[in-house]
Tab-separated table of C-alpha atoms and ligand atoms in Angstrom:
chain	number	residue	atom	x	y	z
D	1	MET	CA	-3.153	-12.995	36.903
D	2	THR	CA	-6.464	-11.600	35.407
D	3	VAL	CA	-6.138	-8.687	33.476
D	4	SER	CA	-8.626	-5.904	33.364
D	5	MET	CA	-9.390	-4.267	30.362
D	6	GLU	CA	-10.534	-0.715	32.569
D	7	ASP	CA	-8.514	2.133	31.341
D	8	ASN	CA	-5.728	-0.051	30.201
D	9	PRO	CA	-4.002	1.699	27.396
D	10	ALA	CA	-3.433	-2.276	25.387
D	11	PHE	CA	-7.344	-1.877	25.407
D	12	ASN	CA	-8.499	1.597	24.656
D	13	ARG	CA	-8.899	1.209	21.660
D	14	ILE	CA	-11.112	-2.121	21.006
D	15	PRO	CA	-14.070	-1.422	20.166
D	16	SER	CA	-16.926	-2.218	23.690
D	17	TRP	CA	-18.514	-5.211	20.724
D	18	VAL	CA	-15.541	-6.574	20.252
D	19	LYS	CA	-14.034	-6.580	23.816
D	20	ALA	CA	-17.255	-8.350	24.991
D	21	LYS	CA	-16.145	-10.814	22.919
D	22	LEU	CA	-12.490	-11.988	23.772
D	23	ARG	CA	-11.514	-14.617	26.220
D	24	PRO	CA	-9.767	-14.424	29.542
D	25	GLN	CA	-7.245	-16.673	27.715
D	26	ALA	CA	-7.130	-13.926	24.525
D	27	ILE	CA	-7.133	-10.625	26.780
D	28	ASP	CA	-4.173	-12.287	28.509
D	29	ILE	CA	-2.143	-12.394	25.217
D	30	ILE	CA	-3.140	-9.018	24.115
D	31	GLN	CA	-1.714	-7.292	27.324
D	32	LYS	CA	1.379	-9.694	27.055
D	33	VAL	CA	1.755	-8.512	23.204
D	34	TYR	CA	1.512	-4.613	24.190
D	35	ASP	CA	4.109	-4.721	26.834
D	36	TRP	CA	6.318	-6.992	24.389
D	37	ILE	CA	5.676	-3.890	21.936
D	38	GLU	CA	6.209	-1.585	24.132
D	39	THR	CA	9.296	-2.946	26.393
D	40	GLU	CA	11.165	-5.098	24.098
D	41	CYS	CA	11.050	-3.918	20.440
D	42	ILE	CA	10.092	0.105	19.826
D	43	PRO	CA	13.258	0.435	22.293
D	44	ALA	CA	15.542	-1.816	20.177
D	45	GLU	CA	14.212	0.089	17.212
D	46	ALA	CA	17.327	2.122	16.388
D	47	VAL	CA	19.544	-1.177	17.472
D	48	TYR	CA	17.715	-3.060	14.705
D	49	LYS	CA	18.655	-0.474	12.475
D	50	ALA	CA	22.253	-0.391	12.902
D	51	GLN	CA	22.780	-3.794	13.408
D	52	VAL	CA	20.912	-3.858	9.782
D	53	ALA	CA	23.198	-1.591	8.189
D	54	LYS	CA	26.432	-3.366	8.990
D	55	ASP	CA	25.604	-6.506	7.880
D	56	HIS	CA	22.825	-6.018	5.601
D	57	TRP	CA	21.499	-9.492	4.366
D	58	LYS	CA	22.003	-11.145	7.275
D	59	THR	CA	19.239	-11.145	10.121
D	60	PRO	CA	20.351	-9.029	12.863
D	61	ALA	CA	21.513	-10.359	16.508
D	62	VAL	CA	18.830	-8.375	18.427
D	63	MET	CA	15.625	-9.951	15.834
D	64	HIS	CA	17.332	-13.846	17.126
D	65	GLU	CA	17.657	-12.341	20.482
D	66	LEU	CA	13.849	-11.285	20.577
D	67	ARG	CA	12.912	-13.600	18.768
D	68	LYS	CA	14.059	-16.480	21.424
D	69	LYS	CA	12.613	-14.491	24.133
D	70	ALA	CA	9.256	-14.679	22.122
D	71	LYS	CA	9.004	-17.846	21.786
D	72	SER	CA	9.733	-18.497	25.256
D	73	ALA	CA	7.223	-16.578	26.471
D	74	GLY	CA	4.613	-17.731	23.994
D	75	LEU	CA	4.238	-15.592	21.301
D	76	PHE	CA	5.225	-17.458	18.827
D	77	ASN	CA	2.704	-17.924	16.003
D	78	LEU	CA	-0.242	-16.223	17.515
D	79	PHE	CA	-1.796	-15.880	14.015
D	80	LEU	CA	-2.660	-19.398	12.887
D	81	PRO	CA	-6.419	-19.426	13.858
D	82	ASP	CA	-7.987	-21.468	16.139
D	83	HIS	CA	-8.918	-24.442	13.886
D	84	PHE	CA	-5.856	-25.396	13.106
D	85	GLU	CA	-4.207	-28.365	15.042
D	86	GLU	CA	-1.076	-26.630	15.220
D	87	SER	CA	-3.102	-23.077	16.537
D	88	PRO	CA	-1.792	-21.681	19.394
D	89	GLY	CA	-5.865	-20.868	20.000
D	90	LEU	CA	-7.052	-17.268	19.036
D	91	THR	CA	-9.591	-16.291	16.660
D	92	ASN	CA	-8.794	-13.899	14.097
D	93	LEU	CA	-10.832	-11.364	16.026
D	94	GLU	CA	-8.581	-12.058	19.129
D	95	TYR	CA	-5.273	-12.205	16.969
D	96	SER	CA	-6.662	-8.692	15.269
D	97	CYS	CA	-5.876	-7.287	18.361
D	98	CYS	CA	-2.711	-8.190	18.488
D	99	ALA	CA	-1.941	-7.241	15.085
D	100	GLU	CA	-2.593	-4.190	15.586
D	101	ILE	CA	-0.612	-3.738	18.921
D	102	MET	CA	2.214	-5.471	16.088
D	103	GLY	CA	2.032	-3.198	13.681
D	104	ARG	CA	3.353	0.065	15.880
D	105	CYS	CA	6.988	-0.999	14.981
D	106	TYR	CA	7.362	-2.122	12.107
D	107	TRP	CA	9.319	-5.562	12.168
D	108	ALA	CA	7.699	-6.401	15.400
D	109	ALA	CA	5.511	-8.469	14.125
D	110	GLN	CA	9.011	-10.940	13.272
D	111	THR	CA	9.687	-11.175	16.451
D	112	MET	CA	6.660	-13.482	17.323
D	113	ASN	CA	7.017	-15.423	14.060
D	114	CYS	CA	3.707	-13.483	12.490
D	115	HIS	CA	5.127	-11.784	9.572
D	116	ALA	CA	4.159	-11.791	6.456
D	117	PRO	CA	4.838	-13.579	4.137
D	118	GLU	CA	5.011	-16.174	6.436
D	119	THR	CA	1.629	-16.187	8.147
D	120	GLY	CA	-0.127	-16.688	4.948
D	121	ASN	CA	3.050	-19.333	3.997
D	122	ILE	CA	2.238	-21.564	7.585
D	123	GLU	CA	-1.410	-21.292	6.356
D	124	LEU	CA	-1.162	-22.732	3.482
D	125	LEU	CA	0.981	-25.687	4.562
D	126	ALA	CA	-0.784	-25.991	7.414
D	127	LYS	CA	-4.049	-26.245	5.070
D	128	TYR	CA	-2.551	-28.710	2.535
D	129	CYS	CA	0.812	-30.546	2.990
D	130	THR	CA	0.729	-34.163	3.600
D	131	PRO	CA	2.144	-35.235	7.012
D	132	GLU	CA	5.720	-35.758	5.222
D	133	GLN	CA	5.568	-32.139	4.021
D	134	LYS	CA	4.646	-30.442	7.507
D	135	GLU	CA	7.515	-32.220	8.398
D	136	LYS	CA	9.850	-31.058	6.191
D	137	TRP	CA	8.272	-27.491	5.320
D	138	LEU	CA	6.008	-26.299	8.206
D	139	LYS	CA	7.984	-27.662	10.920
D	140	PRO	CA	10.750	-25.238	10.549
D	141	LEU	CA	8.687	-22.495	9.141
D	142	MET	CA	6.443	-22.613	12.494
D	143	GLU	CA	9.663	-23.131	14.852
D	144	GLY	CA	11.230	-20.229	12.862
D	145	SER	CA	14.156	-21.490	11.899
D	146	MET	CA	13.634	-21.628	8.418
D	147	ALA	CA	12.234	-18.128	6.087
D	148	SER	CA	10.016	-19.004	3.524
D	149	ALA	CA	8.911	-16.798	0.484
D	150	TYR	CA	5.519	-17.186	-1.784
D	151	SER	CA	6.578	-16.377	-5.542
D	152	MET	CA	2.950	-15.331	-8.040
D	153	THR	CA	4.502	-12.129	-9.691
D	154	GLU	CA	5.880	-12.495	-12.684
D	155	PRO	CA	7.395	-9.111	-15.105
D	156	ASP	CA	5.853	-10.343	-18.499
D	157	VAL	CA	2.326	-10.688	-17.635
D	158	ALA	CA	-0.539	-9.235	-15.457
D	159	SER	CA	0.209	-11.056	-12.577
D	160	SER	CA	-2.913	-9.668	-10.719
D	161	ASP	CA	-4.638	-11.976	-13.019
D	162	ALA	CA	-2.858	-15.455	-11.891
D	163	THR	CA	-4.305	-17.276	-14.953
D	164	GLN	CA	-1.479	-15.293	-16.744
D	165	ILE	CA	1.161	-16.872	-14.851
D	166	GLY	CA	4.037	-18.048	-17.511
D	167	ILE	CA	7.024	-20.070	-15.315
D	168	SER	CA	6.991	-23.099	-16.942
D	169	MET	CA	7.095	-26.504	-14.730
D	170	LYS	CA	7.402	-29.178	-16.991
D	171	ILE	CA	6.521	-32.632	-15.362
D	172	GLU	CA	9.651	-35.732	-16.671
D	173	GLY	CA	8.804	-38.252	-14.544
D	174	ASP	CA	9.288	-38.372	-10.638
D	175	THR	CA	10.956	-34.542	-11.556
D	176	VAL	CA	9.414	-31.466	-12.271
D	177	VAL	CA	11.694	-29.112	-14.727
D	178	ILE	CA	11.363	-25.247	-14.172
D	179	ASN	CA	12.359	-22.283	-16.652
D	180	GLY	CA	11.475	-18.376	-16.534
D	181	ARG	CA	11.106	-15.224	-14.776
D	182	LYS	CA	9.888	-13.843	-11.014
D	183	LEU	CA	9.510	-10.620	-9.467
D	184	TYR	CA	9.450	-10.381	-5.423
D	185	GLY	CA	9.942	-12.926	-2.926
D	186	ASN	CA	12.073	-12.443	-0.048
D	187	ALA	CA	15.890	-12.286	-0.760
D	188	GLN	CA	18.193	-15.697	-1.543
D	189	TRP	CA	20.944	-13.952	-0.357
D	190	ASN	CA	20.029	-13.804	3.444
D	191	ASP	CA	20.910	-17.163	4.658
D	192	GLU	CA	17.928	-17.891	6.579
D	193	MET	CA	15.448	-18.099	3.315
D	194	GLY	CA	14.946	-21.870	2.847
D	195	ILE	CA	12.048	-22.651	0.040
D	196	TYR	CA	9.784	-20.571	-2.434
D	197	ILE	CA	6.522	-21.572	-2.519
D	198	LEU	CA	6.299	-21.118	-6.294
D	199	MET	CA	2.983	-20.810	-8.228
D	200	GLY	CA	3.619	-21.766	-12.291
D	201	CYS	CA	2.182	-23.199	-15.238
D	202	SER	CA	2.039	-27.239	-15.516
D	203	ASP	CA	-0.123	-28.021	-17.983
D	204	PRO	CA	-0.727	-24.328	-20.958
D	205	THR	CA	-3.048	-26.282	-22.632
D	206	ASN	CA	-5.784	-27.428	-20.496
D	207	PRO	CA	-8.838	-26.193	-21.776
D	208	ASN	CA	-9.892	-25.574	-18.047
D	209	ARG	CA	-7.576	-22.279	-17.163
D	210	TRP	CA	-8.153	-22.563	-13.795
D	211	ARG	CA	-6.572	-26.073	-13.578
D	212	ARG	CA	-3.018	-25.008	-15.431
D	213	HIS	CA	-1.247	-24.361	-12.632
D	214	THR	CA	0.739	-25.903	-10.083
D	215	THR	CA	2.237	-24.627	-6.705
D	216	LEU	CA	5.554	-25.928	-5.170
D	217	ILE	CA	8.161	-25.794	-3.025
D	218	VAL	CA	11.420	-25.059	-4.539
D	219	PRO	CA	14.035	-25.346	-1.641
D	220	SER	CA	16.402	-21.923	-2.208
D	221	LYS	CA	19.672	-23.638	-2.507
D	222	THR	CA	18.875	-25.443	-5.582
D	223	PRO	CA	21.069	-25.466	-8.483
D	224	GLY	CA	19.934	-23.167	-11.306
D	225	LEU	CA	18.018	-20.967	-8.889
D	226	LYS	CA	19.385	-17.279	-9.129
D	227	MET	CA	18.459	-13.804	-7.612
D	228	LYS	CA	19.309	-11.207	-10.206
D	229	ARG	CA	19.296	-8.439	-8.237
D	230	ASN	CA	17.360	-7.149	-4.690
D	231	LEU	CA	14.027	-4.741	-5.928
D	232	THR	CA	13.803	-1.523	-3.901
D	233	ILE	CA	10.957	-0.272	-2.397
D	234	MET	CA	10.452	3.356	-3.566
D	235	GLY	CA	14.011	3.515	-2.594
D	236	TYR	CA	14.161	1.317	0.973
D	237	ASP	CA	16.026	-2.220	0.345
D	238	HIS	CA	14.110	-3.566	3.196
D	239	ALA	CA	17.108	-5.616	4.289
D	240	PRO	CA	18.015	-8.117	5.410
D	241	GLU	CA	14.826	-9.209	4.479
D	242	GLY	CA	14.030	-7.646	0.679
D	243	HIS	CA	12.406	-8.487	-2.426
D	244	GLY	CA	14.258	-10.485	-5.071
D	245	GLU	CA	13.909	-11.113	-8.871
D	246	TYR	CA	14.479	-14.458	-9.950
D	247	VAL	CA	15.207	-16.367	-12.576
D	248	TYR	CA	14.478	-19.823	-12.865
D	249	GLU	CA	16.662	-22.020	-15.150
D	250	ASN	CA	16.206	-25.731	-15.559
D	251	VAL	CA	15.145	-25.588	-11.979
D	252	ARG	CA	14.801	-29.251	-11.183
D	253	VAL	CA	12.737	-30.136	-7.705
D	254	PRO	CA	11.166	-33.960	-7.196
D	255	VAL	CA	7.703	-34.003	-7.630
D	256	GLU	CA	6.881	-35.044	-4.074
D	257	ASN	CA	7.293	-31.097	-3.628
D	258	ILE	CA	3.911	-30.652	-4.888
D	259	ILE	CA	1.318	-29.398	-2.654
D	260	LEU	CA	-2.092	-30.781	-3.054
D	261	GLY	CA	-1.517	-32.056	-7.059
D	262	PRO	CA	-0.411	-30.839	-10.270
D	263	GLY	CA	-3.255	-28.140	-11.620
D	264	ARG	CA	-4.828	-26.977	-8.121
D	265	ALA	CA	-2.866	-23.598	-7.825
D	266	PHE	CA	-5.911	-21.314	-7.805
D	267	GLU	CA	-7.380	-23.779	-5.174
D	268	ILE	CA	-4.667	-22.794	-2.876
D	269	ALA	CA	-3.869	-19.492	-4.100
D	270	GLN	CA	-7.810	-18.926	-2.652
D	271	GLY	CA	-7.211	-20.149	0.568
D	272	ARG	CA	-4.242	-18.275	1.010
D	273	LEU	CA	-4.863	-14.527	1.226
D	274	GLY	CA	-8.118	-14.026	3.706
D	275	PRO	CA	-6.526	-13.639	7.012
D	276	GLY	CA	-3.246	-12.936	5.644
D	277	ARG	CA	-5.180	-9.201	4.021
D	278	ILE	CA	-6.529	-8.611	7.114
D	279	HIS	CA	-2.890	-9.300	9.532
D	280	HIS	CA	-1.913	-6.237	6.535
D	281	CYS	CA	-4.536	-4.203	7.734
D	282	MET	CA	-4.720	-4.153	11.093
D	283	ARG	CA	-0.964	-3.555	11.578
D	284	LEU	CA	-1.285	-0.952	9.108
D	285	ILE	CA	-3.658	0.274	11.664
D	286	GLY	CA	-1.119	0.337	14.565
D	287	GLN	CA	1.085	2.253	12.875
D	288	THR	CA	-1.054	4.635	11.799
D	289	GLU	CA	-1.882	5.063	14.916
D	290	ARG	CA	1.479	5.792	16.300
D	291	ALA	CA	1.852	8.278	13.286
D	292	TYR	CA	-0.721	10.046	14.805
D	293	GLU	CA	0.621	9.777	18.261
D	294	LEU	CA	3.519	11.492	16.307
D	295	ALA	CA	1.638	14.506	14.772
D	296	LEU	CA	-0.148	14.696	18.240
D	297	ILE	CA	2.946	15.378	19.895
D	298	ARG	CA	4.067	17.411	17.769
D	299	ALA	CA	0.917	19.458	18.205
D	300	ILE	CA	2.295	20.287	21.560
D	301	ASP	CA	5.650	20.547	21.083
D	302	PRO	CA	6.674	24.547	22.798
D	303	ARG	CA	9.629	24.565	20.237
D	304	LYS	CA	7.819	24.963	17.284
D	305	LYS	CA	5.625	27.866	17.440
D	306	PRO	CA	4.480	29.382	14.255
D	307	ARG	CA	2.988	32.683	14.512
D	308	GLY	CA	3.811	32.500	18.045
D	309	LYS	CA	1.263	29.409	18.426
D	310	LEU	CA	1.668	26.184	19.004
D	311	ILE	CA	0.905	23.793	16.253
D	312	GLY	CA	-2.155	22.229	17.796
D	313	GLU	CA	-3.619	25.410	18.355
D	314	PHE	CA	-4.363	26.720	14.871
D	315	ASP	CA	-7.970	25.842	13.886
D	316	SER	CA	-7.345	23.981	10.925
D	317	ASN	CA	-4.569	21.410	12.937
D	318	ILE	CA	-7.175	20.813	15.584
D	319	GLU	CA	-9.688	19.751	12.696
D	320	ARG	CA	-7.438	17.851	11.020
D	321	LEU	CA	-6.776	16.175	14.573
D	322	ALA	CA	-10.035	14.955	14.808
D	323	GLN	CA	-10.967	13.889	10.836
D	324	MET	CA	-7.687	11.070	11.590
D	325	ARG	CA	-9.142	10.196	14.861
D	326	LEU	CA	-12.418	9.215	13.007
D	327	GLU	CA	-11.190	7.681	10.060
D	328	LEU	CA	-8.839	5.620	11.977
D	329	ASP	CA	-12.127	4.489	14.354
D	330	ALA	CA	-13.991	3.879	11.073
D	331	MET	CA	-11.060	1.988	9.768
D	332	ARG	CA	-10.589	-0.820	13.085
D	333	LEU	CA	-14.389	-1.084	12.917
D	334	VAL	CA	-13.786	-2.316	9.250
D	335	VAL	CA	-11.343	-4.616	9.819
D	336	LEU	CA	-12.680	-6.140	13.217
D	337	ASN	CA	-15.775	-6.564	11.370
D	338	ALA	CA	-13.941	-8.645	8.610
D	339	ALA	CA	-12.281	-10.713	11.104
D	340	ASP	CA	-15.394	-11.185	13.140
D	341	VAL	CA	-17.240	-12.723	9.812
D	342	MET	CA	-14.333	-15.081	9.351
D	343	ASP	CA	-14.534	-16.710	12.941
D	344	THR	CA	-18.570	-17.026	12.219
D	345	GLN	CA	-19.557	-17.210	8.817
D	346	GLY	CA	-15.653	-18.580	7.281
D	347	ASN	CA	-13.450	-17.127	5.113
D	348	LYS	CA	-15.351	-17.311	1.806
D	349	ALA	CA	-18.677	-15.712	3.291
D	350	GLY	CA	-15.952	-12.734	4.553
D	351	LYS	CA	-14.945	-12.526	0.929
D	352	TYR	CA	-16.798	-8.953	1.203
D	353	ALA	CA	-15.382	-7.570	4.231
D	354	ILE	CA	-12.007	-8.836	3.509
D	355	ALA	CA	-12.067	-6.828	-0.087
D	356	GLN	CA	-13.649	-3.988	2.238
D	357	SER	CA	-10.775	-4.072	4.544
D	358	LYS	CA	-8.110	-4.392	1.727
D	359	ILE	CA	-9.255	-1.601	-0.563
D	360	LEU	CA	-9.722	1.113	2.730
D	361	ILE	CA	-7.416	0.677	4.873
D	362	PRO	CA	-3.882	1.161	2.957
D	363	ASN	CA	-5.120	4.179	0.740
D	364	MET	CA	-6.653	5.701	4.248
D	365	ALA	CA	-3.668	4.757	6.095
D	366	VAL	CA	-1.450	6.332	3.362
D	367	ARG	CA	-4.024	9.412	3.379
D	368	ILE	CA	-3.423	9.784	7.370
D	369	ILE	CA	0.482	8.911	7.615
D	370	ASP	CA	1.001	11.123	5.248
D	371	GLU	CA	-1.337	14.333	6.772
D	372	CYS	CA	1.156	13.721	9.973
D	373	MET	CA	4.188	13.926	8.458
D	374	GLN	CA	3.056	17.159	7.120
D	375	MET	CA	2.522	18.277	10.831
D	376	TYR	CA	5.403	17.193	11.763
D	377	GLY	CA	7.086	19.272	9.520
D	378	GLY	CA	10.794	18.964	7.414
D	379	GLN	CA	12.008	16.376	10.395
D	380	GLY	CA	8.761	13.841	9.374
D	381	LEU	CA	10.215	13.145	6.179
D	382	THR	CA	13.515	12.308	7.222
D	383	GLN	CA	15.307	9.506	9.243
D	384	HIS	CA	14.575	11.379	12.875
D	385	THR	CA	11.074	9.616	12.284
D	386	VAL	CA	9.055	6.443	11.701
D	387	LEU	CA	6.827	8.165	9.383
D	388	PRO	CA	8.545	7.696	6.021
D	389	GLU	CA	9.013	3.697	6.639
D	390	MET	CA	5.125	3.865	7.842
D	391	TRP	CA	4.164	5.588	4.851
D	392	THR	CA	6.374	3.409	2.130
D	393	TYR	CA	4.331	0.285	3.684
D	394	ALA	CA	0.887	1.697	3.516
D	395	ARG	CA	1.683	2.496	-0.124
D	396	PHE	CA	3.003	-0.700	-0.991
D	397	VAL	CA	0.343	-2.577	0.688
D	398	ARG	CA	-2.355	-0.785	-1.710
D	399	VAL	CA	-0.835	-3.273	-4.647
D	400	ALA	CA	1.078	-6.416	-2.859
D	401	ASP	CA	-1.607	-9.289	-2.109
D	402	GLY	CA	-3.558	-8.156	-5.260
D	403	PRO	CA	-3.453	-4.192	-6.440
D	404	ASP	CA	-6.751	-2.418	-4.640
D	405	ALA	CA	-8.201	-1.723	-8.178
D	406	ALA	CA	-8.640	-5.535	-8.902
D	407	HIS	CA	-10.505	-5.432	-5.429
D	408	ARG	CA	-12.740	-3.139	-6.372
D	409	HIS	CA	-13.812	-4.427	-10.202
D	410	GLN	CA	-14.676	-7.433	-8.407
D	411	VAL	CA	-16.697	-6.005	-5.672
D	412	GLY	CA	-18.079	-3.822	-8.300
D	413	ARG	CA	-19.124	-6.846	-10.478
D	414	ASP	CA	-20.497	-8.729	-7.256
D	415	GLN	CA	-22.827	-5.159	-6.495
D	416	LEU	CA	-23.705	-5.085	-10.310
D	417	LYS	CA	-25.196	-8.958	-9.627
D	418	THR	CA	-27.581	-7.284	-7.283
D	419	ALA	CA	-28.993	-4.783	-9.272
D	420	PRO	CA	-31.628	-6.612	-10.856
D	421	ALA	CA	-33.133	-7.797	-7.057
D	422	PHE	CA	-33.627	-3.290	-7.252
D	423	LYS	CA	-35.221	-3.445	-9.663
D	424	ALA	CA	-37.565	-5.872	-9.171
D	425	ARG	CA	-38.196	-4.487	-5.724
D	426	PHE	CA	-38.412	-0.844	-7.597
D	427	ASP	CA	-41.157	-2.173	-9.945
D	428	GLY	CA	-42.817	-3.674	-7.008
D	429	TYR	CA	-43.287	0.288	-5.521
D	430	GLU	CA	-44.155	1.208	-9.148
D	431	THR	CA	-47.222	-1.171	-9.166
D	432	ARG	CA	-48.160	-0.357	-5.609
D	433	ARG	CA	-47.926	3.752	-6.204
D	434	LYS	CA	-50.458	2.911	-9.188
D	435	GLU	CA	-52.706	1.525	-7.206
D	436	LEU	CA	-53.075	3.888	-4.655
D	437	CYS	CA	-53.122	7.248	-7.597
D	438	GLU	CA	-56.290	5.015	-8.888
D	439	LYS	CA	-57.721	4.673	-5.230
D	440	TRP	CA	-57.382	8.319	-4.167
D	441	GLY	CA	-58.115	9.490	-7.736
D	442	ILE	CA	-54.603	10.472	-8.967
D	443	GLU	CA	-53.467	10.796	-12.334
D	444	PHE	CA	-50.390	7.716	-12.510
D	445	GLU	CA	-47.582	10.019	-14.007
D	446	THR	CA	-44.618	7.564	-15.570
D	447	PHE	CA	-41.072	9.124	-15.119
N	501	FAD	C1	6.213	-4.631	-1.391
N	501	FAD	C2	6.138	-5.491	-2.746
N	501	FAD	C3	5.765	-6.787	-2.080
N	501	FAD	C4	5.160	-8.067	-2.466
N	501	FAD	N1	5.609	-9.298	-2.375
N	501	FAD	C5	5.395	-10.235	-3.408
N	501	FAD	C6	5.727	-11.597	-3.144
N	501	FAD	O1	5.946	-11.731	-1.745
N	501	FAD	N2	5.048	-12.577	-3.745
N	501	FAD	C7	4.665	-12.054	-5.207
N	501	FAD	O2	3.906	-13.042	-5.736
N	501	FAD	N3	4.726	-10.648	-5.657
N	501	FAD	C8	4.473	-9.916	-4.177
N	501	FAD	N4	3.758	-8.331	-5.121
N	501	FAD	C9	3.596	-7.988	-6.237
N	501	FAD	C10	2.442	-7.687	-5.664
N	501	FAD	O3	1.644	-8.721	-5.926
N	501	FAD	C11	2.289	-7.630	-7.688
N	501	FAD	O4	2.503	-6.576	-7.790
N	501	FAD	C12	0.625	-7.426	-7.895
N	501	FAD	O5	-0.304	-8.548	-7.666
N	501	FAD	C13	-0.104	-6.699	-8.827
N	501	FAD	O6	0.577	-7.596	-10.146
N	501	FAD	P1	1.755	-7.262	-11.446
N	501	FAD	O7	2.686	-5.942	-10.462
N	501	FAD	O8	1.646	-7.414	-12.066
N	501	FAD	O9	0.162	-5.909	-12.306
N	501	FAD	P2	-0.863	-6.020	-13.154
N	501	FAD	O10	-1.249	-7.264	-12.633
N	501	FAD	O11	0.111	-5.402	-14.652
N	501	FAD	O12	-1.844	-4.281	-12.934
N	501	FAD	C14	-1.509	-3.245	-12.819
N	501	FAD	C15	-2.593	-2.556	-12.665
N	501	FAD	O13	-3.346	-2.290	-13.739
N	501	FAD	C16	-4.529	-1.985	-13.119
N	501	FAD	N5	-5.324	-3.148	-12.872
N	501	FAD	C17	-5.599	-4.531	-12.580
N	501	FAD	N6	-6.641	-4.974	-12.347
N	501	FAD	C18	-7.457	-4.257	-12.698
N	501	FAD	C19	-8.771	-4.761	-12.149
N	501	FAD	N7	-9.038	-5.842	-12.754
N	501	FAD	N8	-9.470	-3.602	-12.700
N	501	FAD	C20	-8.677	-1.956	-12.464
N	501	FAD	N9	-7.731	-2.205	-13.067
N	501	FAD	C21	-6.962	-3.069	-12.846
N	501	FAD	C22	-4.285	-1.852	-11.456
N	501	FAD	O14	-3.894	0.176	-11.547
N	501	FAD	C23	-2.601	-2.368	-11.089
N	501	FAD	O15	-1.843	-2.273	-10.585
N	501	FAD	C24	4.783	-7.498	-3.891
N	501	FAD	C25	4.706	-6.142	-4.803
N	501	FAD	C26	4.995	-5.674	-3.850
N	501	FAD	C27	4.821	-3.512	-3.994
């Protein structure tokens, strides 16, 4: 069946230049993802919550059932860009439209195996692993039979500068011995947790600081690897996935678990994060849209009439709703542009557009969701709505995958490199101004 994008809520927010680039197979998938979220995920939110509350560190039965169904409906691993042989065939731009829809429900991406950190990890393994390593680790991740974590951050250094990562990896013959501490990475307490993709320091005295680090796989049940506690995020434990705090005490893994080779962690880290960052941003836009819809519903709620007027009848709220709408649409353009640059010019060329998304979107989403909570009133800050979870997610994306300040620092430094070219251009204006002043007999003033 051919899906029509006309007057279709699955496509209403997609800008026309993007619609023009969507291929028929992508249009079909976007429609399926929309139907999936609306009919299978959002209505199941209460069941998911109740099941997690009952058995905290176990993936709930409803998630297992939905994953099975999504897989058989061909809605698994949609994020993997079409240049990978394992890809279901969407471009970054096409997948971005799906990711926005998935963002409407906090955990929906997981039903489709399109959630972080799995997406970045699968892409990493698909890009850098040998066929044997792929068979062992990529296959179960893509099948959804195992979970993984990416473990880089440490408590004792500024992890946004990854050259400081200090966990020790000593290569002794055919074994790597690991000692140190790590923060974050999904909880070992969940039985499905299979592997940690660990970044550590294997050659601390190498004069080239970009060659000191190694990335390898640590199976979660390896002796000596211990999860000390779960880290809560603004009070949420994010069970059943969580965020572990880990100690490595003489953890031994075979050298075959090293990805790409010793000293090559930075090549891997650079390749990992581009698409993942824009997935987060599109999901944030989807959830901010949902927050906005809740504010709209509250604006016409006949039970809520301060001073005898609907909330949406106050000019200040009409203005607020307009401003939020404008910002949401602008946010989407920024991220879809980043996806398109990645598709048409590659991830490296997309560096600026990806940073632009990573800096702007979480900040704007935090502000808009906050405003929606405010319009909703007291209940907007309680478990009666999804707003607090959404706000927390937007807030943590400002830090996760690198703090926005670090990205701004990089963008600012790159911008400063463009200054000499502007100086040359302005000097050219001055030369011409002098010539024109002489021609027309006007005094040439310097400022
Ligand atoms: C919910 C959540 C999930 C996470 N998941 C993972 C995970 O799965 N795996 C993982 O390894 N890590 C994870 N992290 C950790 C996250 O990636 C790090 O916290 C982040 O990279 C920053 O490192 P840091 O905490 O050591 O802060 P630091 O590097 O110490 O930075 C602290 C602050 O210094 C400032 N700063 C840093 N650099 C600059 C700069 N260049 N210019 C100006 N100011 C600067 C910023 O304000 C920054 O927030 C997660 C974090 C959160 C909150």
